[in-house]
Amino acid sequence: MSAYVPGPVMVAAGCGGTGRELEPFSGPDGLAGLDFVTRSLTLDPRAGGAGPRLVEVPGGLVNAVGLPNPGLEHFLATELPWLVRAGARVLVSIAGATMGEYADLARRLSRAPGVAGLEVNVGAPDEVGAGLFEVREPYHAASVIAAVRREFPSDRPVLAKLRPDVSRIVEGARSCHEAGATAVVVGNAVPAAFPDGRAGGLSGPAVGPVALRCVAEVHRSLPAMPVIACGGVRDLASARTYLAAGATAVQVGTALLHDPTTVARLRADLAADPQEDA
């Protein structure tokens, strides 16, 4: 298995649209050379949850979008070719209701030109990923990763995206690594509630300290495994904090909804002042 060298700044799943929306805000080179994680794809089109799906709260966003996407065939026919032409390094986020669906997605994407790797969504809060395979224990996530890894070329990365559960994050990361994950992405939205009491997932700066703890714990316990940080990355200081804690790269998500130039600015800032990079 070849080493995976990401980023150091990546677009988090679901936050860069199809790429077309982000491209005008991505600097003079556009998406060229950028690690772009797509929204989570399922085999069949998925409408997502009922509205309202998103609400701003102090320190972040609560969402229950339900992972809407056009399905694999539409993505392969329209979105992937555009991203490849734009020069992005495309990592396709996948989600399924069964391990068989995850495996089928991996098998079909392995044959698609331009797919640089996969990010396996095994950490969405249940209310965000309703109807998908339930990941209750680390061995559930590991089983999914193993099914995907069997169907995807060993020389391309498979990233395991885990929720930032401090009590289980090291166990989950170790299990996924042993199952064949190239790296782990820590973390995902954390279980939360809308003001009216409906269940959702919280993302943004408010989850940063929790995700940071998880990144540090994984790096301390599994120093050879790449850890990609995701949770409240919005500026150079927040990115540096994660890199200093052992992250190999950072993903920018919620911040793009406020300022779509965030990724371009971070890439430029880190390139201009790289002395503290991990």
PDB file of C-alpha atoms in Angstrom:
ATOM      1  CA  MET A   1       0.000   0.000   0.000  1.00  0.00           C
ATOM      2  CA  SER A   2       1.513   3.332  -1.013  1.00  0.00           C
ATOM      3  CA  ALA A   3       1.757   6.197   1.471  1.00  0.00           C
ATOM      4  CA  TYR A   4      -0.975   8.803   1.249  1.00  0.00           C
ATOM      5  CA  VAL A   5       0.134  12.428   1.509  1.00  0.00           C
ATOM      6  CA  PRO A   6      -2.956  14.638   1.685  1.00  0.00           C
ATOM      7  CA  GLY A   7      -3.550  18.345   1.750  1.00  0.00           C
ATOM      8  CA  PRO A   8      -2.500  19.920   3.950  1.00  0.00           C
ATOM      9  CA  VAL A   9      -5.870  21.605   3.350  1.00  0.00           C
ATOM     10  CA  MET A  10      -8.825  19.604   2.053  1.00  0.00           C
ATOM     11  CA  VAL A  11     -12.475  20.285   1.305  1.00  0.00           C
ATOM     12  CA  ALA A  12     -14.694  18.364   3.730  1.00  0.00           C
ATOM     13  CA  ALA A  13     -17.448  16.118   2.407  1.00  0.00           C
ATOM     14  CA  GLY A  14     -20.657  17.895   1.487  1.00  0.00           C
ATOM     15  CA  CYS A  15     -19.265  21.406   1.916  1.00  0.00           C
ATOM     16  CA  GLY A  16     -17.852  22.102  -1.538  1.00  0.00           C
ATOM     17  CA  GLY A  17     -21.057  21.390  -3.456  1.00  0.00           C
ATOM     18  CA  THR A  18     -20.331  19.778  -6.787  1.00  0.00           C
ATOM     19  CA  GLY A  19     -17.121  21.772  -7.069  1.00  0.00           C
ATOM     20  CA  ARG A  20     -18.593  24.227  -9.539  1.00  0.00           C
ATOM     21  CA  GLU A  21     -19.884  26.377  -6.696  1.00  0.00           C
ATOM     22  CA  LEU A  22     -16.497  26.510  -4.958  1.00  0.00           C
ATOM     23  CA  GLU A  23     -14.238  26.903  -7.963  1.00  0.00           C
ATOM     24  CA  PRO A  24     -14.684  30.693  -8.437  1.00  0.00           C
ATOM     25  CA  PHE A  25     -13.527  31.261  -4.845  1.00  0.00           C
ATOM     26  CA  SER A  26     -10.515  28.951  -4.957  1.00  0.00           C
ATOM     27  CA  GLY A  27      -7.779  31.317  -6.095  1.00  0.00           C
ATOM     28  CA  PRO A  28      -5.915  31.625  -9.389  1.00  0.00           C
ATOM     29  CA  ASP A  29      -5.419  27.870  -9.765  1.00  0.00           C
ATOM     30  CA  GLY A  30      -9.036  27.009  -9.010  1.00  0.00           C
ATOM     31  CA  LEU A  31      -9.423  23.436  -7.766  1.00  0.00           C
ATOM     32  CA  ALA A  32      -6.192  22.237  -9.377  1.00  0.00           C
ATOM     33  CA  GLY A  33      -4.246  20.057  -6.962  1.00  0.00           C
ATOM     34  CA  LEU A  34      -6.865  20.398  -4.217  1.00  0.00           C
ATOM     35  CA  ASP A  35      -7.998  17.343  -2.256  1.00  0.00           C
ATOM     36  CA  PHE A  36     -11.753  17.585  -2.809  1.00  0.00           C
ATOM     37  CA  VAL A  37     -14.001  15.236  -0.848  1.00  0.00           C
ATOM     38  CA  THR A  38     -17.406  14.919  -2.500  1.00  0.00           C
ATOM     39  CA  ARG A  39     -20.723  14.854  -0.705  1.00  0.00           C
ATOM     40  CA  SER A  40     -21.551  11.365   0.519  1.00  0.00           C
ATOM     41  CA  LEU A  41     -22.846   9.279  -2.381  1.00  0.00           C
ATOM     42  CA  THR A  42     -25.235   6.358  -2.219  1.00  0.00           C
ATOM     43  CA  LEU A  43     -26.028   3.878  -4.979  1.00  0.00           C
ATOM     44  CA  ASP A  44     -29.464   5.376  -5.598  1.00  0.00           C
ATOM     45  CA  PRO A  45     -30.552   9.032  -5.457  1.00  0.00           C
ATOM     46  CA  ARG A  46     -31.359  10.229  -1.962  1.00  0.00           C
ATOM     47  CA  ALA A  47     -33.704  13.138  -1.286  1.00  0.00           C
ATOM     48  CA  GLY A  48     -32.466  13.884   2.205  1.00  0.00           C
ATOM     49  CA  GLY A  49     -34.382  14.954   5.261  1.00  0.00           C
ATOM     50  CA  ALA A  50     -37.398  17.195   5.648  1.00  0.00           C
ATOM     51  CA  GLY A  51     -36.857  20.897   6.217  1.00  0.00           C
ATOM     52  CA  PRO A  52     -35.742  22.948   7.865  1.00  0.00           C
ATOM     53  CA  ARG A  53     -32.458  21.082   7.553  1.00  0.00           C
ATOM     54  CA  LEU A  54     -29.995  23.642   8.848  1.00  0.00           C
ATOM     55  CA  VAL A  55     -29.968  26.249  11.596  1.00  0.00           C
ATOM     56  CA  GLU A  56     -27.193  28.500  12.830  1.00  0.00           C
ATOM     57  CA  VAL A  57     -26.461  28.335  16.562  1.00  0.00           C
ATOM     58  CA  PRO A  58     -23.757  29.987  18.676  1.00  0.00           C
ATOM     59  CA  GLY A  59     -20.475  28.428  17.593  1.00  0.00           C
ATOM     60  CA  GLY A  60     -21.700  26.464  14.613  1.00  0.00           C
ATOM     61  CA  LEU A  61     -24.524  24.853  12.704  1.00  0.00           C
ATOM     62  CA  VAL A  62     -27.029  22.142  13.546  1.00  0.00           C
ATOM     63  CA  ASN A  63     -28.050  20.106  10.535  1.00  0.00           C
ATOM     64  CA  ALA A  64     -30.187  17.154   9.586  1.00  0.00           C
ATOM     65  CA  VAL A  65     -29.743  17.265   5.821  1.00  0.00           C
ATOM     66  CA  GLY A  66     -29.993  13.483   5.494  1.00  0.00           C
ATOM     67  CA  LEU A  67     -27.103  13.174   3.002  1.00  0.00           C
ATOM     68  CA  PRO A  68     -29.026  14.180  -0.163  1.00  0.00           C
ATOM     69  CA  ASN A  69     -27.254  13.189  -3.370  1.00  0.00           C
ATOM     70  CA  PRO A  70     -28.093  12.318  -6.994  1.00  0.00           C
ATOM     71  CA  GLY A  71     -26.860   8.727  -6.794  1.00  0.00           C
ATOM     72  CA  LEU A  72     -23.772   7.091  -8.231  1.00  0.00           C
ATOM     73  CA  GLU A  73     -24.742   7.029 -11.911  1.00  0.00           C
ATOM     74  CA  HIS A  74     -25.453  10.762 -12.074  1.00  0.00           C
ATOM     75  CA  PHE A  75     -22.222  11.527 -10.262  1.00  0.00           C
ATOM     76  CA  LEU A  76     -20.174   9.401 -12.652  1.00  0.00           C
ATOM     77  CA  ALA A  77     -21.834  10.934 -15.699  1.00  0.00           C
ATOM     78  CA  THR A  78     -21.729  14.625 -14.757  1.00  0.00           C
ATOM     79  CA  GLU A  79     -19.974  15.641 -11.540  1.00  0.00           C
ATOM     80  CA  LEU A  80     -16.854  13.461 -11.614  1.00  0.00           C
ATOM     81  CA  PRO A  81     -15.791  14.399 -15.185  1.00  0.00           C
ATOM     82  CA  TRP A  82     -16.071  18.095 -14.334  1.00  0.00           C
ATOM     83  CA  LEU A  83     -13.968  17.724 -11.168  1.00  0.00           C
ATOM     84  CA  VAL A  84     -11.316  15.784 -13.082  1.00  0.00           C
ATOM     85  CA  ARG A  85     -11.153  18.469 -15.792  1.00  0.00           C
ATOM     86  CA  ALA A  86     -10.801  21.087 -13.047  1.00  0.00           C
ATOM     87  CA  GLY A  87      -7.693  19.275 -11.796  1.00  0.00           C
ATOM     88  CA  ALA A  88      -8.995  18.341  -8.359  1.00  0.00           C
ATOM     89  CA  ARG A  89      -7.742  15.258  -6.557  1.00  0.00           C
ATOM     90  CA  VAL A  90     -11.157  13.628  -6.097  1.00  0.00           C
ATOM     91  CA  LEU A  91     -11.880  11.576  -3.004  1.00  0.00           C
ATOM     92  CA  VAL A  92     -15.399  10.215  -3.174  1.00  0.00           C
ATOM     93  CA  SER A  93     -17.316  10.000   0.092  1.00  0.00           C
ATOM     94  CA  ILE A  94     -19.532   6.910   0.158  1.00  0.00           C
ATOM     95  CA  ALA A  95     -22.402   5.773   2.364  1.00  0.00           C
ATOM     96  CA  GLY A  96     -24.691   2.749   2.231  1.00  0.00           C
ATOM     97  CA  ALA A  97     -27.524   0.964   3.977  1.00  0.00           C
ATOM     98  CA  THR A  98     -25.606  -2.333   3.979  1.00  0.00           C
ATOM     99  CA  MET A  99     -22.005  -3.486   3.781  1.00  0.00           C
ATOM    100  CA  GLY A 100     -22.878  -4.852   0.355  1.00  0.00           C
ATOM    101  CA  GLU A 101     -23.784  -1.372  -0.853  1.00  0.00           C
ATOM    102  CA  TYR A 102     -20.509   0.028   0.435  1.00  0.00           C
ATOM    103  CA  ALA A 103     -18.656  -2.742  -1.377  1.00  0.00           C
ATOM    104  CA  ASP A 104     -20.606  -2.171  -4.598  1.00  0.00           C
ATOM    105  CA  LEU A 105     -19.847   1.551  -4.496  1.00  0.00           C
ATOM    106  CA  ALA A 106     -16.160   0.830  -3.979  1.00  0.00           C
ATOM    107  CA  ARG A 107     -16.059  -1.689  -6.818  1.00  0.00           C
ATOM    108  CA  ARG A 108     -17.732   0.624  -9.315  1.00  0.00           C
ATOM    109  CA  LEU A 109     -15.727   3.670  -8.278  1.00  0.00           C
ATOM    110  CA  SER A 110     -12.493   1.685  -8.598  1.00  0.00           C
ATOM    111  CA  ARG A 111     -13.119   1.584 -12.351  1.00  0.00           C
ATOM    112  CA  ALA A 112     -14.029   5.267 -12.717  1.00  0.00           C
ATOM    113  CA  PRO A 113     -11.272   7.428 -14.234  1.00  0.00           C
ATOM    114  CA  GLY A 114     -10.150  10.208 -11.957  1.00  0.00           C
ATOM    115  CA  VAL A 115     -11.133   8.772  -8.571  1.00  0.00           C
ATOM    116  CA  ALA A 116      -8.054   9.311  -6.421  1.00  0.00           C
ATOM    117  CA  GLY A 117      -9.484   7.620  -3.340  1.00  0.00           C
ATOM    118  CA  LEU A 118     -12.489   7.053  -1.102  1.00  0.00           C
ATOM    119  CA  GLU A 119     -13.684   8.506   2.170  1.00  0.00           C
ATOM    120  CA  VAL A 120     -15.974   6.039   3.919  1.00  0.00           C
ATOM    121  CA  ASN A 121     -18.655   7.751   5.964  1.00  0.00           C
ATOM    122  CA  VAL A 122     -19.011   5.556   9.037  1.00  0.00           C
ATOM    123  CA  GLY A 123     -19.454   8.347  11.555  1.00  0.00           C
ATOM    124  CA  ALA A 124     -22.538  10.392  10.691  1.00  0.00           C
ATOM    125  CA  PRO A 125     -24.968  10.914  13.577  1.00  0.00           C
ATOM    126  CA  ASP A 126     -27.942   8.621  13.065  1.00  0.00           C
ATOM    127  CA  GLU A 127     -30.358  11.501  12.501  1.00  0.00           C
ATOM    128  CA  VAL A 128     -28.092  12.921   9.760  1.00  0.00           C
ATOM    129  CA  GLY A 129     -27.517   9.589   8.020  1.00  0.00           C
ATOM    130  CA  ALA A 130     -30.919   8.049   8.686  1.00  0.00           C
ATOM    131  CA  GLY A 131     -31.476   4.779   6.870  1.00  0.00           C
ATOM    132  CA  LEU A 132     -27.792   4.023   6.478  1.00  0.00           C
ATOM    133  CA  PHE A 133     -25.786   1.159   7.944  1.00  0.00           C
ATOM    134  CA  GLU A 134     -25.736   1.534  11.723  1.00  0.00           C
ATOM    135  CA  VAL A 135     -22.253   1.915  13.154  1.00  0.00           C
ATOM    136  CA  ARG A 136     -22.669   1.322  16.871  1.00  0.00           C
ATOM    137  CA  GLU A 137     -19.329  -0.286  17.673  1.00  0.00           C
ATOM    138  CA  PRO A 138     -15.782   0.031  16.310  1.00  0.00           C
ATOM    139  CA  TYR A 139     -16.034  -3.437  14.765  1.00  0.00           C
ATOM    140  CA  HIS A 140     -19.016  -2.247  12.687  1.00  0.00           C
ATOM    141  CA  ALA A 141     -16.870   0.489  11.165  1.00  0.00           C
ATOM    142  CA  ALA A 142     -14.007  -1.953  10.669  1.00  0.00           C
ATOM    143  CA  SER A 143     -16.292  -4.394   8.862  1.00  0.00           C
ATOM    144  CA  VAL A 144     -17.338  -1.667   6.425  1.00  0.00           C
ATOM    145  CA  ILE A 145     -13.737  -0.624   5.821  1.00  0.00           C
ATOM    146  CA  ALA A 146     -12.708  -4.224   5.176  1.00  0.00           C
ATOM    147  CA  ALA A 147     -15.552  -4.662   2.659  1.00  0.00           C
ATOM    148  CA  VAL A 148     -14.532  -1.482   0.854  1.00  0.00           C
ATOM    149  CA  ARG A 149     -10.834  -2.274   0.922  1.00  0.00           C
ATOM    150  CA  ARG A 150     -11.407  -5.655  -0.762  1.00  0.00           C
ATOM    151  CA  GLU A 151     -13.014  -3.905  -3.732  1.00  0.00           C
ATOM    152  CA  PHE A 152     -10.728  -0.892  -4.080  1.00  0.00           C
ATOM    153  CA  PRO A 153      -7.131  -0.865  -5.371  1.00  0.00           C
ATOM    154  CA  SER A 154      -4.537  -1.145  -2.635  1.00  0.00           C
ATOM    155  CA  ASP A 155      -2.462   1.676  -4.114  1.00  0.00           C
ATOM    156  CA  ARG A 156      -5.246   4.227  -3.600  1.00  0.00           C
ATOM    157  CA  PRO A 157      -6.296   5.593  -0.207  1.00  0.00           C
ATOM    158  CA  VAL A 158      -9.374   4.597   1.756  1.00  0.00           C
ATOM    159  CA  LEU A 159     -10.124   7.092   4.515  1.00  0.00           C
ATOM    160  CA  ALA A 160     -12.372   6.204   7.439  1.00  0.00           C
ATOM    161  CA  LYS A 161     -14.432   9.157   8.660  1.00  0.00           C
ATOM    162  CA  LEU A 162     -15.263   8.691  12.333  1.00  0.00           C
ATOM    163  CA  ARG A 163     -17.403  10.687  14.717  1.00  0.00           C
ATOM    164  CA  PRO A 164     -15.421  12.460  17.470  1.00  0.00           C
ATOM    165  CA  ASP A 165     -16.324  10.141  20.342  1.00  0.00           C
ATOM    166  CA  VAL A 166     -13.493  10.619  22.810  1.00  0.00           C
ATOM    167  CA  SER A 167     -14.275   7.420  24.719  1.00  0.00           C
ATOM    168  CA  ARG A 168     -14.037   5.175  21.621  1.00  0.00           C
ATOM    169  CA  ILE A 169     -11.998   7.110  19.062  1.00  0.00           C
ATOM    170  CA  VAL A 170      -8.699   5.269  19.543  1.00  0.00           C
ATOM    171  CA  GLU A 171     -10.399   1.884  19.462  1.00  0.00           C
ATOM    172  CA  GLY A 172     -12.311   2.890  16.339  1.00  0.00           C
ATOM    173  CA  ALA A 173      -9.234   4.244  14.587  1.00  0.00           C
ATOM    174  CA  ARG A 174      -7.198   1.162  15.422  1.00  0.00           C
ATOM    175  CA  SER A 175      -9.948  -1.168  14.209  1.00  0.00           C
ATOM    176  CA  CYS A 176     -10.293   0.722  10.923  1.00  0.00           C
ATOM    177  CA  HIS A 177      -6.530   0.798  10.434  1.00  0.00           C
ATOM    178  CA  GLU A 178      -6.284  -2.947  10.966  1.00  0.00           C
ATOM    179  CA  ALA A 179      -9.140  -3.404   8.480  1.00  0.00           C
ATOM    180  CA  GLY A 180      -7.206  -1.551   5.793  1.00  0.00           C
ATOM    181  CA  ALA A 181      -7.927   2.162   6.204  1.00  0.00           C
ATOM    182  CA  THR A 182      -5.092   4.329   4.953  1.00  0.00           C
ATOM    183  CA  ALA A 183      -5.994   7.180   7.308  1.00  0.00           C
ATOM    184  CA  VAL A 184      -8.772   8.318   9.608  1.00  0.00           C
ATOM    185  CA  VAL A 185     -10.729  11.543   9.393  1.00  0.00           C
ATOM    186  CA  VAL A 186     -11.636  12.873  12.835  1.00  0.00           C
ATOM    187  CA  GLY A 187     -14.341  13.891  13.173  1.00  0.00           C
ATOM    188  CA  ASN A 188     -17.882  14.329  11.987  1.00  0.00           C
ATOM    189  CA  ALA A 189     -20.897  16.200  13.308  1.00  0.00           C
ATOM    190  CA  VAL A 190     -21.723  15.392  16.929  1.00  0.00           C
ATOM    191  CA  PRO A 191     -25.255  14.514  18.058  1.00  0.00           C
ATOM    192  CA  ALA A 192     -27.225  17.663  18.888  1.00  0.00           C
ATOM    193  CA  ALA A 193     -30.720  19.142  18.668  1.00  0.00           C
ATOM    194  CA  PHE A 194     -32.499  21.912  16.832  1.00  0.00           C
ATOM    195  CA  PRO A 195     -34.113  24.653  18.930  1.00  0.00           C
ATOM    196  CA  ASP A 196     -37.450  22.862  18.531  1.00  0.00           C
ATOM    197  CA  GLY A 197     -35.993  19.633  19.932  1.00  0.00           C
ATOM    198  CA  ARG A 198     -35.555  17.732  16.670  1.00  0.00           C
ATOM    199  CA  ALA A 199     -32.400  15.643  16.505  1.00  0.00           C
ATOM    200  CA  GLY A 200     -29.508  16.758  14.345  1.00  0.00           C
ATOM    201  CA  GLY A 201     -25.742  17.025  14.218  1.00  0.00           C
ATOM    202  CA  LEU A 202     -23.582  19.934  15.377  1.00  0.00           C
ATOM    203  CA  SER A 203     -20.595  21.121  13.344  1.00  0.00           C
ATOM    204  CA  GLY A 204     -18.368  24.183  13.327  1.00  0.00           C
ATOM    205  CA  PRO A 205     -16.062  25.856  15.880  1.00  0.00           C
ATOM    206  CA  ALA A 206     -18.099  24.567  18.839  1.00  0.00           C
ATOM    207  CA  VAL A 207     -16.946  20.993  18.173  1.00  0.00           C
ATOM    208  CA  GLY A 208     -13.308  21.989  17.652  1.00  0.00           C
ATOM    209  CA  PRO A 209     -12.045  21.232  21.177  1.00  0.00           C
ATOM    210  CA  VAL A 210     -13.692  17.795  21.108  1.00  0.00           C
ATOM    211  CA  ALA A 211     -12.249  16.948  17.699  1.00  0.00           C
ATOM    212  CA  LEU A 212      -8.856  18.249  18.819  1.00  0.00           C
ATOM    213  CA  ARG A 213      -8.873  15.919  21.811  1.00  0.00           C
ATOM    214  CA  CYS A 214      -9.710  13.011  19.502  1.00  0.00           C
ATOM    215  CA  VAL A 215      -6.957  13.901  17.043  1.00  0.00           C
ATOM    216  CA  ALA A 216      -4.412  14.119  19.845  1.00  0.00           C
ATOM    217  CA  GLU A 217      -5.524  10.799  21.352  1.00  0.00           C
ATOM    218  CA  VAL A 218      -5.321   8.963  18.034  1.00  0.00           C
ATOM    219  CA  HIS A 219      -1.937  10.444  17.170  1.00  0.00           C
ATOM    220  CA  ARG A 220      -0.561   9.576  20.592  1.00  0.00           C
ATOM    221  CA  SER A 221      -1.777   5.974  20.404  1.00  0.00           C
ATOM    222  CA  LEU A 222      -1.233   5.348  16.690  1.00  0.00           C
ATOM    223  CA  PRO A 223       1.628   7.652  15.687  1.00  0.00           C
ATOM    224  CA  ALA A 224       2.240   5.931  12.357  1.00  0.00           C
ATOM    225  CA  MET A 225      -1.344   6.362  11.161  1.00  0.00           C
ATOM    226  CA  PRO A 226      -2.224   9.581   9.302  1.00  0.00           C
ATOM    227  CA  VAL A 227      -4.966  11.555  11.048  1.00  0.00           C
ATOM    228  CA  ILE A 228      -6.953  14.172   9.138  1.00  0.00           C
ATOM    229  CA  ALA A 229      -8.658  16.730  11.359  1.00  0.00           C
ATOM    230  CA  CYS A 230     -12.143  18.044  10.677  1.00  0.00           C
ATOM    231  CA  GLY A 231     -14.070  20.254  13.077  1.00  0.00           C
ATOM    232  CA  GLY A 232     -14.116  24.039  13.267  1.00  0.00           C
ATOM    233  CA  VAL A 233     -11.165  24.698  10.943  1.00  0.00           C
ATOM    234  CA  ARG A 234     -11.656  28.302   9.821  1.00  0.00           C
ATOM    235  CA  ASP A 235      -8.296  30.117   9.862  1.00  0.00           C
ATOM    236  CA  LEU A 236      -4.555  29.641  10.111  1.00  0.00           C
ATOM    237  CA  ALA A 237      -4.595  29.471  13.918  1.00  0.00           C
ATOM    238  CA  SER A 238      -7.176  26.671  14.059  1.00  0.00           C
ATOM    239  CA  ALA A 239      -5.364  24.726  11.343  1.00  0.00           C
ATOM    240  CA  ARG A 240      -2.038  25.121  13.160  1.00  0.00           C
ATOM    241  CA  THR A 241      -3.590  23.843  16.387  1.00  0.00           C
ATOM    242  CA  TYR A 242      -4.613  20.598  14.719  1.00  0.00           C
ATOM    243  CA  LEU A 243      -1.294  20.171  12.919  1.00  0.00           C
ATOM    244  CA  ALA A 244       0.574  20.702  16.189  1.00  0.00           C
ATOM    245  CA  ALA A 245      -1.581  17.994  17.796  1.00  0.00           C
ATOM    246  CA  GLY A 246      -0.457  15.482  15.185  1.00  0.00           C
ATOM    247  CA  ALA A 247      -2.854  15.932  12.276  1.00  0.00           C
ATOM    248  CA  THR A 248      -1.419  15.288   8.828  1.00  0.00           C
ATOM    249  CA  ALA A 249      -3.966  17.591   7.190  1.00  0.00           C
ATOM    250  CA  VAL A 250      -7.135  19.512   7.943  1.00  0.00           C
ATOM    251  CA  GLN A 251     -10.507  19.523   6.244  1.00  0.00           C
ATOM    252  CA  VAL A 252     -12.550  22.711   5.930  1.00  0.00           C
ATOM    253  CA  GLY A 253     -16.313  22.281   6.095  1.00  0.00           C
ATOM    254  CA  THR A 254     -18.767  24.588   7.860  1.00  0.00           C
ATOM    255  CA  ALA A 255     -16.503  27.619   7.372  1.00  0.00           C
ATOM    256  CA  LEU A 256     -17.058  27.406   3.604  1.00  0.00           C
ATOM    257  CA  LEU A 257     -20.746  28.142   4.096  1.00  0.00           C
ATOM    258  CA  HIS A 258     -19.784  31.472   5.679  1.00  0.00           C
ATOM    259  CA  ASP A 259     -16.723  32.257   3.563  1.00  0.00           C
ATOM    260  CA  PRO A 260     -16.108  30.165   0.436  1.00  0.00           C
ATOM    261  CA  THR A 261     -12.579  31.584   0.140  1.00  0.00           C
ATOM    262  CA  THR A 262     -11.470  29.830   3.356  1.00  0.00           C
ATOM    263  CA  VAL A 263      -9.680  26.933   1.641  1.00  0.00           C
ATOM    264  CA  ALA A 264      -7.841  29.224  -0.776  1.00  0.00           C
ATOM    265  CA  ARG A 265      -6.735  31.503   2.068  1.00  0.00           C
ATOM    266  CA  LEU A 266      -5.540  28.613   4.228  1.00  0.00           C
ATOM    267  CA  ARG A 267      -3.588  27.040   1.388  1.00  0.00           C
ATOM    268  CA  ALA A 268      -1.874  30.343   0.707  1.00  0.00           C
ATOM    269  CA  ASP A 269      -1.207  31.061   4.390  1.00  0.00           C
ATOM    270  CA  LEU A 270       0.336  27.645   5.044  1.00  0.00           C
ATOM    271  CA  ALA A 271       2.445  27.845   1.901  1.00  0.00           C
ATOM    272  CA  ALA A 272       3.717  31.289   2.908  1.00  0.00           C
ATOM    273  CA  ASP A 273       4.544  30.307   6.494  1.00  0.00           C
ATOM    274  CA  PRO A 274       5.120  26.535   6.641  1.00  0.00           C
ATOM    275  CA  GLN A 275       7.650  26.270   9.468  1.00  0.00           C
ATOM    276  CA  GLU A 276       5.207  24.812  12.004  1.00  0.00           C
ATOM    277  CA  ASP A 277       3.521  22.285   9.711  1.00  0.00           C
ATOM    278  CA  ALA A 278       3.302  18.742  11.079  1.00  0.00           C
TER     279      ALA A 278
END
